[in-house]
Amino acid sequence: MDINTLNDKQREALLATEGPLLILAGAGSGKTKVVTSKIAYLMEELNVPSWKILAITFTNKAAKEMKDRVQKLIDRDISSMWIGTFHSICVRILRRNIERIGYNGNFTIYDRDDQITVVKEAIAELAIDKDMYKPRSIVNDISNIKGEGLSPIEYIEANKDNFFKENLGKIYELYEKKLRKNNALDFDDLLIKTVDILRSEEDVRDFYRDKFEYIFVDEYQDTNKIQYELIKLIAGKNPNLTVVGDNDQSIYKWRGADINNILNFHKDFPGAKIVKLEQNYRSTQKILDVANEVIGYNTTRIDKNLWTARDEGKDVVYREFPHSNEEEYGVINKIIALNYKGEEFKDMAILYRTNAQSRGFEEALVRERIPYKIVGGLKFYDRMEVKDVLAYLRVLNNTDDNVSLSRIINRPKRGIGDTSLADLLDYADAKGLSLYDVVTNIDKFEDLNLRARKNIKDFGSILKILKERAGNLSIGKLFEEVLYESGYALDLKNQNTIEAKTRLENIEELHSNIMEYDREGVELAEYLNTLSLLSDVDKTSEDSGVNLMTMHAAKGLEFGTVFLVGLEEGLFPTSRALESDEEVEEERRLCYVGVTRARNNLFISSSRTRSMYGKLTPAKRSRFIGEMGDKIEIIEDKSRELLEIRDYNEGSTSVTRPKKFFGLDKKVETSKKSSHGKNINVGDKVKHKIFGKGMVVQKKEKNGDYEVVISFDKKGLKRLMLSVAPIELVD
């Protein structure tokens, strides 16, 4: 085969066939090409049988791509080569050897729903408070414990002084007993049991060490503790082991990935060779300069410097917008301009830190009739938690809406199952009533035989309370009441999982959106109609649309033009990350990943104010902007349209984002719409908490809010946003 298509460093990595090798592959450096070429070289030039080669990836897609590319390079049957994910490789080993540890070879692999069922059984048998120990959360906890390689006994022993964790350990112990009784494994077990066998059974360990003469591991920076142990056990002490990865793209610590696995490779395998792939084939040099500059602030890394033979390219542009709404439309306007010049929508991407940020961009794209798709997730209004909360509002607006009521009757779970719901619907239909009528008056229908009668009655009481209040509350306050009375927000909070936190963030974003309508005096029915029209707009094929995704979802992808949005302290890096240097470094690696997705154009943006938890909140530009230094062109916005944006409720000019989450604390307000907005007009005399008395001399609608200019008696002219300014009408 011809290896001259490779650059010098790629060839060096290919020819290093003996001994341990770390290929430190920078973004866009052609690592897959190197690995597949090396596998083909071993078989074609060194006559290594395909069955002597093991290649491990993280996804089935990556495994298939690797196999297809190898097959294209050589004219030889490679069906006997082991190429697969960690889990698929382990299943093959276990089917042959699991009897060694007391299981039957026909074991069942339990999915997440199966795991939840087993955990529920364990909680019930142990008579543990099911409200304190949520099954979904417990499944995640058990997975994390297993990822650390701890047995139930080890975990219980380590947490004797912690009541909650000790009980968690007991659930874990019973869960494991039940799995064994059922001859079942969960996904974590596939790795753990394989490691157990390789540790305890010397002949099995020797068999696989002899079998696999050459081992390849892709995305090595994403390996966790148990995956690391597996590799070490199969490889042995002096292996022909090639691992490929990039410490600067290690962004899955929250999933258990341990960056030390790649950083310490040369210690784990003494004499290991390290080859750095620094030539980038994707991006312009100006984009790479930004990436190099930012990642250089991390201390826990193996140094490398990306470069390209491409042209310098266009300047990387950064702009700070007055408000997040303006950032959304600023980005969309740029997309329109680029498309007008011939760039395709599908070659553009908007990258954000959290899923919730997609909402504003989605709405702006819909209004401009620009096709788009969400990569690695659902569109905002298709997300379960958003549909759930909106279903509550739809029922309060229209009590005849049986579909919406059916959706929420057991969300959060309140012991009203599908059978009870079916009985309720049949009964309502037979009586010519709505589901709402039956649920809210269940005591009147004594002939309706239901096991869940009490739970239905309790739910009906919630609906009646919310319906009574709906007439006296603004849509923003009604939204908060729904979250509190239903227990929806609290249930998510108690789950304490990454998934639940993401759902809470989406609900927070929905709340912020509702508050924009609230400030305009929009009624509930009008708001729901607006959403329906928004969802029903004609859509072009998603394949031709702008790509929207989190920076995590963007890893491994590339686009001609990339917009990195929301680069603000507390948002990116997240407020959680600010608690430790280690977490900030992970966020910085994520920034590096985002930057290196762009081939030709990179636009970076932030906002000085952002709607958070229903309030306009000051924001501070991300530290990453400062770290980019002179590698970016900063477009200053001289207008400073939002001059007096503060968190006046707290009496502070702090840029710290509010931490209080609505829907968890009881706070009933029965007043109609806020006095802000339409009730204050030009010529009105007002009093400001700080600036004193004055007169409104100008007013205009702006981004769902009202901007006023007030001539204060002692402070002169001030430009304020009514949603946040502490002003009141005076005689």
XYZ file of C-alpha atoms in Angstrom:
731
model
C 0.000 0.000 0.000
C 1.036 3.607 -0.608
C 1.874 5.426 2.625
C 3.120 8.544 0.880
C -0.338 10.106 1.174
C 0.424 10.536 4.876
C 2.420 13.450 6.288
C 5.700 12.856 8.149
C 4.169 12.522 11.604
C 1.332 10.328 10.358
C 3.871 8.018 8.703
C 5.915 7.929 11.899
C 2.841 6.760 13.805
C 2.018 4.152 11.155
C 5.522 2.671 11.101
C 5.755 2.441 14.915
C 4.234 -1.045 14.897
C 6.023 -2.538 17.909
C 5.497 -1.548 21.522
C 3.109 0.927 23.144
C 2.295 4.081 21.190
C 0.274 7.179 22.039
C -0.908 9.111 18.988
C -1.720 12.542 20.355
C -4.059 13.666 17.605
C -5.101 17.308 17.536
C -8.511 18.308 16.183
C -8.792 17.787 12.434
C -5.388 16.084 12.176
C -6.596 12.946 10.359
C -6.381 10.408 13.193
C -8.887 7.987 11.658
C -6.877 7.945 8.456
C -3.730 7.072 10.425
C -5.370 4.272 12.423
C -7.085 2.632 9.453
C -3.944 2.953 7.341
C -1.906 1.357 10.114
C -4.298 -1.601 10.418
C -4.195 -2.070 6.641
C -0.381 -1.791 6.681
C -0.083 -4.511 9.331
C -2.173 -6.923 7.283
C -0.850 -6.085 3.825
C 2.812 -5.351 4.439
C 3.566 -7.328 7.620
C 1.143 -10.203 6.907
C -0.575 -9.974 10.286
C -3.752 -12.123 10.229
C -6.914 -10.053 10.693
C -8.017 -12.158 13.689
C -4.864 -11.058 15.564
C -6.051 -7.425 15.564
C -8.383 -5.806 18.101
C -9.723 -2.286 17.565
C -11.935 -0.670 20.230
C -14.124 2.381 19.640
C -16.779 4.234 21.639
C -19.675 4.057 19.201
C -21.061 1.542 16.718
C -20.910 4.250 14.068
C -17.172 4.763 14.639
C -16.584 1.002 14.544
C -18.436 0.640 11.245
C -16.589 3.596 9.725
C -13.232 2.130 10.786
C -14.061 -1.288 9.328
C -15.340 0.189 6.041
C -12.237 2.356 5.617
C -9.867 -0.538 6.297
C -11.750 -2.691 3.797
C -11.370 -0.003 1.113
C -7.610 0.091 1.659
C -6.916 -3.641 1.207
C -8.224 -6.466 -0.945
C -8.518 -9.013 1.845
C -11.221 -10.557 3.996
C -11.270 -8.755 7.356
C -14.415 -10.347 8.808
C -12.409 -12.128 11.522
C -10.945 -8.855 12.854
C -12.436 -7.693 16.149
C -13.611 -4.103 15.639
C -16.280 -2.857 18.023
C -17.258 -0.828 21.047
C -16.064 -1.629 24.559
C -19.439 -3.189 25.317
C -19.690 -5.302 22.153
C -16.145 -6.641 22.629
C -16.949 -7.551 26.242
C -20.173 -9.329 25.263
C -18.135 -11.575 22.918
C -15.725 -12.424 25.718
C -18.514 -13.000 28.248
C -20.618 -15.290 26.029
C -17.644 -17.631 25.942
C -16.367 -17.314 29.511
C -19.038 -16.040 31.933
C -19.620 -19.534 33.375
C -16.289 -19.021 35.168
C -17.988 -16.590 37.576
C -21.251 -18.458 38.054
C -23.450 -17.105 35.260
C -25.097 -18.914 32.361
C -23.868 -18.049 28.864
C -27.376 -17.110 27.735
C -27.525 -14.136 30.148
C -29.931 -11.239 29.546
C -28.696 -7.665 29.161
C -30.992 -5.270 31.055
C -31.703 -1.847 29.616
C -32.436 1.260 31.700
C -36.145 0.529 32.110
C -35.326 -2.975 33.339
C -32.819 -1.512 35.820
C -35.411 0.924 37.182
C -37.850 -1.951 37.722
C -35.251 -3.920 39.718
C -34.310 -0.852 41.799
C -37.993 -0.242 42.612
C -38.287 -3.829 43.825
C -35.172 -3.420 45.989
C -36.446 -0.163 47.545
C -39.815 -1.788 48.346
C -38.240 -4.900 49.899
C -35.883 -2.814 52.053
C -38.800 -0.567 53.122
C -36.745 2.509 52.261
C -38.392 5.886 51.701
C -39.164 5.942 47.963
C -39.529 9.733 48.000
C -35.965 10.130 49.220
C -34.524 7.434 46.956
C -35.777 8.044 43.405
C -35.295 4.918 41.205
C -33.965 6.832 38.182
C -31.465 8.667 40.331
C -30.445 5.438 42.092
C -29.766 3.736 38.734
C -27.383 6.577 37.860
C -25.736 6.376 41.269
C -25.181 2.639 40.916
C -23.684 3.169 37.464
C -21.259 5.759 38.863
C -20.273 3.455 41.729
C -19.636 0.615 39.292
C -17.595 2.969 37.114
C -15.326 3.466 40.118
C -14.959 -0.307 40.382
C -16.550 -0.552 43.863
C -18.522 -3.578 45.009
C -21.608 -3.105 47.254
C -19.657 -4.213 50.334
C -16.786 -1.823 49.546
C -19.207 1.052 49.018
C -21.144 0.366 52.245
C -17.893 0.039 54.205
C -16.638 3.381 52.846
C -19.871 5.203 53.781
C -20.768 3.886 57.245
C -21.093 7.392 58.615
C -23.394 8.606 55.826
C -27.013 7.496 56.312
C -28.091 8.226 52.733
C -25.097 6.542 51.094
C -25.257 3.555 53.420
C -28.864 2.950 52.331
C -27.819 3.490 48.711
C -25.214 0.767 49.248
C -27.915 -1.586 50.569
C -30.089 -0.937 47.494
C -27.050 -1.560 45.302
C -26.338 -4.841 47.139
C -29.901 -6.147 46.727
C -29.997 -4.917 43.106
C -26.895 -6.996 42.355
C -28.402 -10.075 44.021
C -31.554 -9.723 41.929
C -29.578 -9.387 38.692
C -27.593 -12.510 39.497
C -30.766 -14.440 40.385
C -32.229 -13.427 37.001
C -28.978 -14.335 35.177
C -28.914 -10.736 33.973
C -26.285 -8.030 33.491
C -26.620 -4.287 33.077
C -24.414 -2.340 30.662
C -21.846 -1.534 33.344
C -21.622 -5.229 34.207
C -20.559 -6.076 30.682
C -17.245 -4.355 31.385
C -17.012 -5.176 35.090
C -17.635 -8.907 34.700
C -15.167 -9.095 31.828
C -12.540 -7.416 34.005
C -13.385 -9.813 36.874
C -12.832 -12.821 34.613
C -9.575 -11.510 33.146
C -8.270 -10.754 36.640
C -9.195 -14.083 38.220
C -8.815 -16.539 35.329
C -5.205 -16.652 34.216
C -5.829 -19.023 31.276
C -8.583 -16.768 29.876
C -6.332 -13.719 30.260
C -3.441 -15.469 28.523
C -5.725 -16.630 25.701
C -6.748 -13.078 24.755
C -3.246 -11.705 25.209
C -1.963 -14.324 22.782
C -4.861 -13.849 20.412
C -4.573 -10.062 20.049
C -1.082 -9.309 18.811
C -2.024 -5.723 17.936
C -4.490 -3.573 19.873
C -5.953 -0.181 18.926
C -8.057 2.081 21.162
C -9.756 5.170 19.759
C -10.712 8.290 21.791
C -8.475 7.172 24.643
C -9.025 10.446 26.506
C -12.650 9.403 27.085
C -11.883 6.116 28.854
C -12.986 5.641 32.452
C -11.414 3.600 35.233
C -12.967 0.238 34.316
C -12.222 0.658 30.566
C -8.639 1.502 31.462
C -8.401 -1.694 33.554
C -9.818 -3.750 30.697
C -7.234 -2.433 28.240
C -4.368 -3.069 30.656
C -5.516 -6.637 31.312
C -5.823 -7.545 27.633
C -2.669 -5.718 26.587
C -0.275 -7.093 29.223
C 3.059 -5.526 30.189
C 4.799 -4.946 26.847
C 2.039 -4.749 24.255
C 1.799 -3.622 20.691
C -0.807 -1.154 21.868
C -1.737 1.951 19.890
C -4.024 4.423 21.627
C -5.319 7.502 19.854
C -6.707 10.578 21.497
C -6.396 14.227 22.387
C -6.108 15.359 25.983
C -7.359 18.783 24.859
C -10.665 17.208 23.803
C -11.364 15.371 27.056
C -14.869 16.734 27.813
C -16.717 13.821 29.429
C -15.585 13.920 33.061
C -19.277 14.064 34.034
C -19.669 10.666 32.359
C -16.746 9.174 34.256
C -13.937 9.827 31.742
C -10.528 10.182 33.396
C -8.102 12.490 31.584
C -5.248 10.968 33.607
C -5.503 7.790 31.525
C -4.048 9.607 28.517
C -1.791 11.947 30.494
C -0.149 9.019 32.309
C 0.072 6.617 29.356
C 3.872 6.832 29.256
C 3.975 5.930 32.977
C 1.563 3.018 32.647
C 3.506 1.644 29.697
C 7.209 2.450 30.216
C 9.078 3.110 27.000
C 5.944 4.221 25.216
C 6.436 6.334 22.119
C 4.426 9.559 21.731
C 3.684 10.980 18.281
C 1.956 14.340 18.060
C -0.283 15.032 15.074
C -0.356 18.829 14.979
C -1.061 19.530 11.316
C -4.717 20.403 10.972
C -6.571 19.757 7.694
C -9.838 21.428 8.674
C -9.477 25.018 9.824
C -7.767 28.226 8.781
C -4.741 29.362 10.764
C -6.618 32.248 12.410
C -9.166 29.814 13.814
C -6.368 27.525 15.038
C -4.585 30.491 16.634
C -7.682 31.124 18.763
C -7.854 27.439 19.752
C -4.151 27.294 20.634
C -4.362 30.512 22.629
C -7.298 29.404 24.788
C -6.175 25.849 25.502
C -2.726 27.132 26.458
C -4.243 28.342 29.750
C -4.785 24.730 30.868
C -2.024 23.334 33.058
C -2.952 19.610 32.966
C -2.129 18.804 29.362
C 0.552 17.539 27.008
C 1.561 20.553 25.000
C 0.930 20.716 21.264
C 0.345 23.493 18.766
C -2.053 23.117 15.847
C -1.021 24.496 12.463
C -2.222 24.246 8.893
C -0.897 24.508 5.391
C -4.116 26.345 4.506
C -4.339 30.101 4.203
C -4.603 32.399 7.221
C -8.299 32.891 6.595
C -10.685 35.528 7.871
C -10.502 37.152 11.295
C -12.345 35.439 14.113
C -14.975 37.969 15.163
C -16.375 38.528 18.664
C -19.375 40.725 19.441
C -21.103 41.504 22.709
C -24.835 42.229 22.276
C -26.928 44.315 24.663
C -29.454 41.499 25.245
C -29.711 37.777 24.503
C -32.675 38.461 22.161
C -30.435 40.740 20.120
C -27.711 38.093 20.112
C -30.197 35.590 18.667
C -31.310 37.888 15.894
C -27.770 39.154 15.287
C -26.663 35.566 14.618
C -29.678 34.817 12.414
C -29.131 38.008 10.396
C -25.517 36.958 9.816
C -26.699 33.525 8.677
C -29.072 35.177 6.195
C -26.256 37.396 4.878
C -23.895 34.431 4.439
C -26.594 32.412 2.703
C -27.226 35.321 0.352
C -23.530 35.164 -0.582
C -23.835 31.485 -1.463
C -23.134 29.572 1.764
C -25.529 26.714 2.415
C -27.557 26.631 5.622
C -26.533 23.015 6.235
C -22.860 24.053 6.410
C -23.537 26.456 9.286
C -23.840 25.607 12.972
C -24.859 27.413 16.153
C -23.106 25.914 19.187
C -24.199 26.612 22.763
C -23.323 25.328 26.230
C -26.765 24.179 27.401
C -29.709 22.656 25.566
C -32.034 25.336 26.900
C -30.264 28.008 24.845
C -31.673 26.590 21.622
C -35.133 28.042 22.275
C -34.440 31.648 21.293
C -32.468 30.688 18.188
C -35.163 28.215 17.122
C -37.865 30.854 17.354
C -35.775 33.400 15.453
C -35.085 30.842 12.701
C -38.770 29.893 12.478
C -39.829 33.538 12.205
C -37.343 34.050 9.374
C -38.522 30.770 7.789
C -35.013 29.311 7.816
C -34.839 25.496 8.005
C -32.893 24.036 10.920
C -32.268 20.833 12.822
C -31.249 20.022 16.364
C -28.250 17.682 16.362
C -28.117 15.175 19.205
C -31.441 16.219 20.707
C -35.018 17.342 20.236
C -36.321 20.709 19.164
C -37.157 22.842 22.175
C -40.945 22.551 22.020
C -40.681 18.804 21.358
C -38.846 18.134 24.640
C -40.818 16.081 27.132
C -40.636 18.498 30.053
C -41.623 21.483 27.874
C -44.616 19.584 26.455
C -45.589 18.481 29.972
C -45.648 21.963 31.477
C -47.422 23.439 28.468
C -50.024 20.646 28.734
C -50.854 21.885 32.259
C -51.385 25.389 30.862
C -53.525 24.040 28.009
C -55.800 22.223 30.454
C -56.228 25.381 32.537
C -57.073 27.280 29.366
C -59.395 24.585 28.000
C -60.735 22.037 30.482
C -62.209 19.984 27.608
C -58.697 19.135 26.362
C -58.601 15.426 27.216
C -55.340 14.845 25.321
C -53.367 17.336 27.401
C -54.940 16.135 30.645
C -54.123 12.522 29.779
C -50.499 13.556 29.302
C -50.126 15.162 32.739
C -52.363 13.027 34.935
C -49.353 11.010 36.074
C -46.578 13.575 35.530
C -44.871 13.678 37.865
C -45.718 10.111 38.874
C -48.602 10.110 41.349
C -49.828 6.504 41.130
C -52.373 6.916 38.335
C -51.464 4.222 35.815
C -52.558 3.551 32.250
C -55.377 1.235 33.338
C -56.900 3.871 35.624
C -56.583 6.489 32.909
C -58.289 4.236 30.357
C -61.150 3.618 32.830
C -61.513 7.353 33.447
C -61.618 8.137 29.729
C -64.196 5.408 29.051
C -66.369 6.626 31.914
C -66.153 10.257 30.802
C -67.045 9.286 27.253
C -70.022 7.214 28.408
C -71.336 10.081 30.540
C -70.716 12.734 27.923
C -68.286 14.533 30.234
C -64.731 15.784 29.874
C -61.895 13.993 31.639
C -61.437 17.174 33.698
C -65.055 16.997 34.933
C -64.580 13.426 36.123
C -61.169 13.946 37.735
C -62.148 17.111 39.619
C -65.442 15.639 40.849
C -64.422 12.036 41.446
C -66.436 11.786 44.719
C -69.666 12.278 42.757
C -69.062 9.185 40.668
C -69.361 6.387 43.225
C -70.116 3.813 40.536
C -66.649 4.287 39.089
C -64.507 1.525 40.595
C -60.865 2.623 40.674
C -57.878 1.479 42.750
C -56.261 4.898 42.311
C -59.343 6.858 43.469
C -57.478 8.726 46.254
C -54.602 9.676 43.939
C -57.082 10.907 41.335
C -58.918 12.940 43.970
C -55.630 14.561 45.087
C -54.766 15.413 41.488
C -58.249 16.807 40.921
C -57.771 19.090 43.935
C -54.543 20.415 42.396
C -56.328 21.164 39.133
C -59.171 22.966 40.916
C -56.743 25.125 42.903
C -54.846 26.066 39.736
C -58.057 26.734 37.805
C -59.347 29.049 40.559
C -56.121 31.031 40.550
C -55.735 31.140 36.772
C -58.221 33.982 36.439
C -56.284 36.253 38.796
C -52.710 35.487 37.758
C -50.532 36.657 34.926
C -49.222 33.829 32.724
C -45.797 34.099 34.352
C -47.185 33.685 37.858
C -49.550 30.950 36.724
C -46.581 29.095 35.256
C -44.816 29.239 38.629
C -47.930 28.070 40.421
C -48.269 25.102 38.062
C -44.718 24.029 38.785
C -45.212 24.330 42.541
C -48.667 22.792 42.971
C -47.984 19.914 40.543
C -44.640 19.107 42.185
C -43.085 18.875 38.727
C -40.026 21.042 39.435
C -39.419 19.471 42.841
C -39.601 15.965 41.381
C -36.895 16.827 38.832
C -34.753 18.439 41.506
C -35.016 15.345 43.726
C -33.918 13.069 40.895
C -30.528 14.735 41.076
C -29.322 13.452 37.701
C -27.644 15.264 34.835
C -30.696 14.490 32.692
C -33.029 16.008 35.312
C -30.848 19.120 35.643
C -31.007 19.571 31.858
C -34.799 19.288 32.010
C -34.890 21.923 34.743
C -32.776 24.225 32.591
C -35.266 23.806 29.743
C -38.149 24.669 32.063
C -36.236 27.715 33.278
C -35.786 28.813 29.676
C -39.514 28.311 29.010
C -40.244 30.464 32.055
C -37.988 33.236 30.754
C -39.789 33.073 27.412
C -43.211 33.233 29.086
C -42.122 36.278 31.071
C -41.360 38.102 27.819
C -44.988 37.576 26.784
C -46.098 38.430 30.328
C -44.460 41.849 30.125
C -46.449 42.539 26.970
C -49.689 41.746 28.768
C -50.389 38.630 26.710
C -53.191 36.414 28.050
C -52.892 32.628 28.404
C -55.047 31.752 25.372
C -53.137 34.142 23.125
C -49.809 32.750 24.313
C -50.836 29.151 23.618
C -52.151 30.111 20.180
C -48.815 31.770 19.385
C -46.951 28.609 20.309
C -49.257 26.485 18.168
C -48.628 28.690 15.157
C -44.900 28.581 15.887
C -44.913 24.787 15.938
C -47.111 24.489 12.860
C -45.065 26.658 10.522
C -44.187 24.987 7.208
C -40.826 23.302 7.493
C -38.272 22.651 4.791
C -36.263 19.455 4.867
C -34.093 19.428 7.968
C -31.215 18.041 5.932
C -30.813 21.442 4.307
C -31.094 23.432 7.513
C -28.852 25.256 9.973
C -27.391 22.935 12.622
C -28.099 23.689 16.295
C -26.359 21.717 19.030
C -24.504 21.782 22.313
C -20.731 21.877 22.181
C -20.666 18.343 23.573
C -22.812 17.135 20.672
C -20.520 18.931 18.185
C -17.460 16.821 18.997
C -16.294 14.985 15.897
C -18.258 17.258 13.520
C -17.178 20.181 11.342
C -18.869 23.066 9.523
C -17.891 25.822 7.156
C -19.225 28.485 9.527
C -19.624 28.178 13.292
C -21.316 30.523 15.761
C -20.212 30.095 19.386
C -22.899 31.814 21.422
C -23.532 32.719 25.048
C -19.898 33.087 26.142
C -20.712 34.524 29.549
C -19.435 33.754 33.041
C -21.847 31.366 34.758
C -23.137 30.138 31.424
C -19.870 29.185 29.731
C -18.004 28.311 31.826
C -21.002 27.169 33.875
C -21.516 28.387 37.407
C -20.962 24.807 38.642
C -17.555 24.701 36.988
C -16.381 27.873 38.715
C -16.076 25.958 41.981
C -12.817 24.262 40.966
C -9.838 24.789 38.641
C -10.254 21.225 37.364
C -13.812 21.934 36.225
C -12.802 25.219 34.583
C -10.120 23.349 32.631
C -12.760 20.909 31.381
C -14.910 23.860 30.258
C -11.881 25.345 28.497
C -11.357 22.062 26.637
C -14.995 22.271 25.601
C -14.354 25.775 24.275
C -11.397 24.367 22.314
C -13.683 21.708 20.827
C -16.218 24.358 19.827
C -13.620 26.588 18.161
C -12.068 23.731 16.181
C -15.404 22.719 14.597
C -15.088 25.667 12.170
C -13.402 25.355 8.797
C -13.620 28.887 7.379
C -15.633 31.263 9.565
C -15.897 31.554 13.326
C -18.175 34.069 15.051
C -18.239 34.346 18.830
C -20.843 36.257 20.823
C -22.236 37.023 24.251
C -24.829 39.291 25.846
C -24.651 41.956 28.518
C -28.081 40.943 29.785
C -30.001 37.711 29.568
C -33.462 36.614 30.632
C -32.905 34.138 33.457
C -35.637 32.700 35.688
C -38.055 35.245 34.313
C -35.851 38.258 35.118
C -33.488 40.342 33.053
C -30.100 39.578 34.547
C -26.733 41.277 34.017
C -24.062 39.106 32.429
C -20.288 39.309 32.269
C -18.301 38.154 29.245
C -16.611 34.780 29.623
C -13.002 34.576 30.769
C -12.379 32.613 27.562
C -12.884 35.822 25.551
C -10.056 37.475 27.485
C -7.881 34.399 27.032
C -8.264 34.617 23.249
C -6.385 37.911 23.479
C -5.483 39.594 20.207
C -6.362 36.483 18.201
C -9.946 37.744 17.837
C -11.405 40.907 16.357
C -13.685 42.546 18.917
C -16.613 44.494 17.507
C -17.571 47.011 20.149
C -21.200 47.994 20.451
C -21.024 51.706 21.171
C -24.758 52.194 21.624
C -24.981 50.505 25.016
C -28.730 50.374 24.608
C -29.348 48.832 28.012
C -27.710 51.340 30.306
C -29.263 50.579 33.631
C -29.679 46.840 33.798
C -29.295 45.628 37.347
C -30.789 43.061 39.622
C -32.655 45.742 41.486
C -34.593 43.262 43.525
C -31.326 42.346 45.193
C -30.137 45.948 45.303
C -26.833 45.017 43.701
C -24.915 45.513 40.497
C -23.476 42.009 40.788
C -23.257 39.895 37.660
C -23.893 36.687 39.597
C -26.781 34.773 38.091
C -29.739 34.108 40.378
C -29.695 30.665 41.939
C -33.267 30.474 43.212
C -35.460 28.264 41.116
C -39.146 28.936 40.751
C -41.633 26.189 41.436
C -39.868 24.932 44.556
C -40.846 27.625 47.030
C -44.438 28.659 47.633
C -45.133 32.208 46.479
C -48.675 33.119 45.482
C -49.409 36.466 43.889
C -52.939 37.146 42.797
C -52.393 40.532 41.241
C -53.036 40.885 37.540
C -50.356 41.999 35.109
C -47.322 43.990 36.260
C -47.548 47.766 36.181
C -44.511 47.702 33.930
C -45.133 48.253 30.271
C -48.420 49.521 28.998
C -49.407 51.305 32.248
C -46.472 53.717 32.135
C -46.502 56.214 29.305
C -44.801 59.396 28.052
C -45.638 62.302 30.342
C -46.183 60.134 33.431
C -44.491 61.148 36.642
C -42.563 58.302 38.219
C -40.362 57.580 41.202
C -37.180 55.465 40.933
C -35.739 53.554 43.885
C -32.293 55.087 43.330
C -32.650 58.134 41.036
C -35.685 59.682 42.699
C -38.544 61.484 40.917
C -38.741 62.190 37.210
C -40.878 62.258 34.078
C -41.096 59.756 31.195
C -40.031 61.599 28.020
C -39.703 58.644 25.633
C -41.015 55.076 25.408
C -40.606 52.321 22.830
C -41.211 48.578 22.627
C -37.986 46.550 22.451
C -37.523 42.782 22.336
C -40.641 41.978 24.302
C -39.896 44.708 26.817
C -40.296 48.492 27.033
C -37.436 50.944 26.976
C -38.052 54.383 28.475
C -36.033 57.557 28.778
C -36.756 59.390 32.020
C -35.742 62.944 32.922
C -34.947 62.758 36.646
C -35.070 65.910 38.745
C -31.605 65.385 40.196
C -29.913 62.770 37.987
C -30.791 63.974 34.475
C -31.703 61.656 31.585
C -31.572 57.874 32.142
C -32.448 55.077 29.722
C -34.122 52.147 31.487
C -35.864 48.842 30.763
C -39.249 48.695 32.483
C -39.000 44.975 33.271
C -36.136 45.544 35.695
C -36.240 49.226 36.640
C -37.696 49.797 40.171
C -40.069 52.600 39.193
C -43.619 53.391 40.193
C -46.216 55.924 39.119
C -46.645 58.970 41.378
C -49.238 61.723 41.457
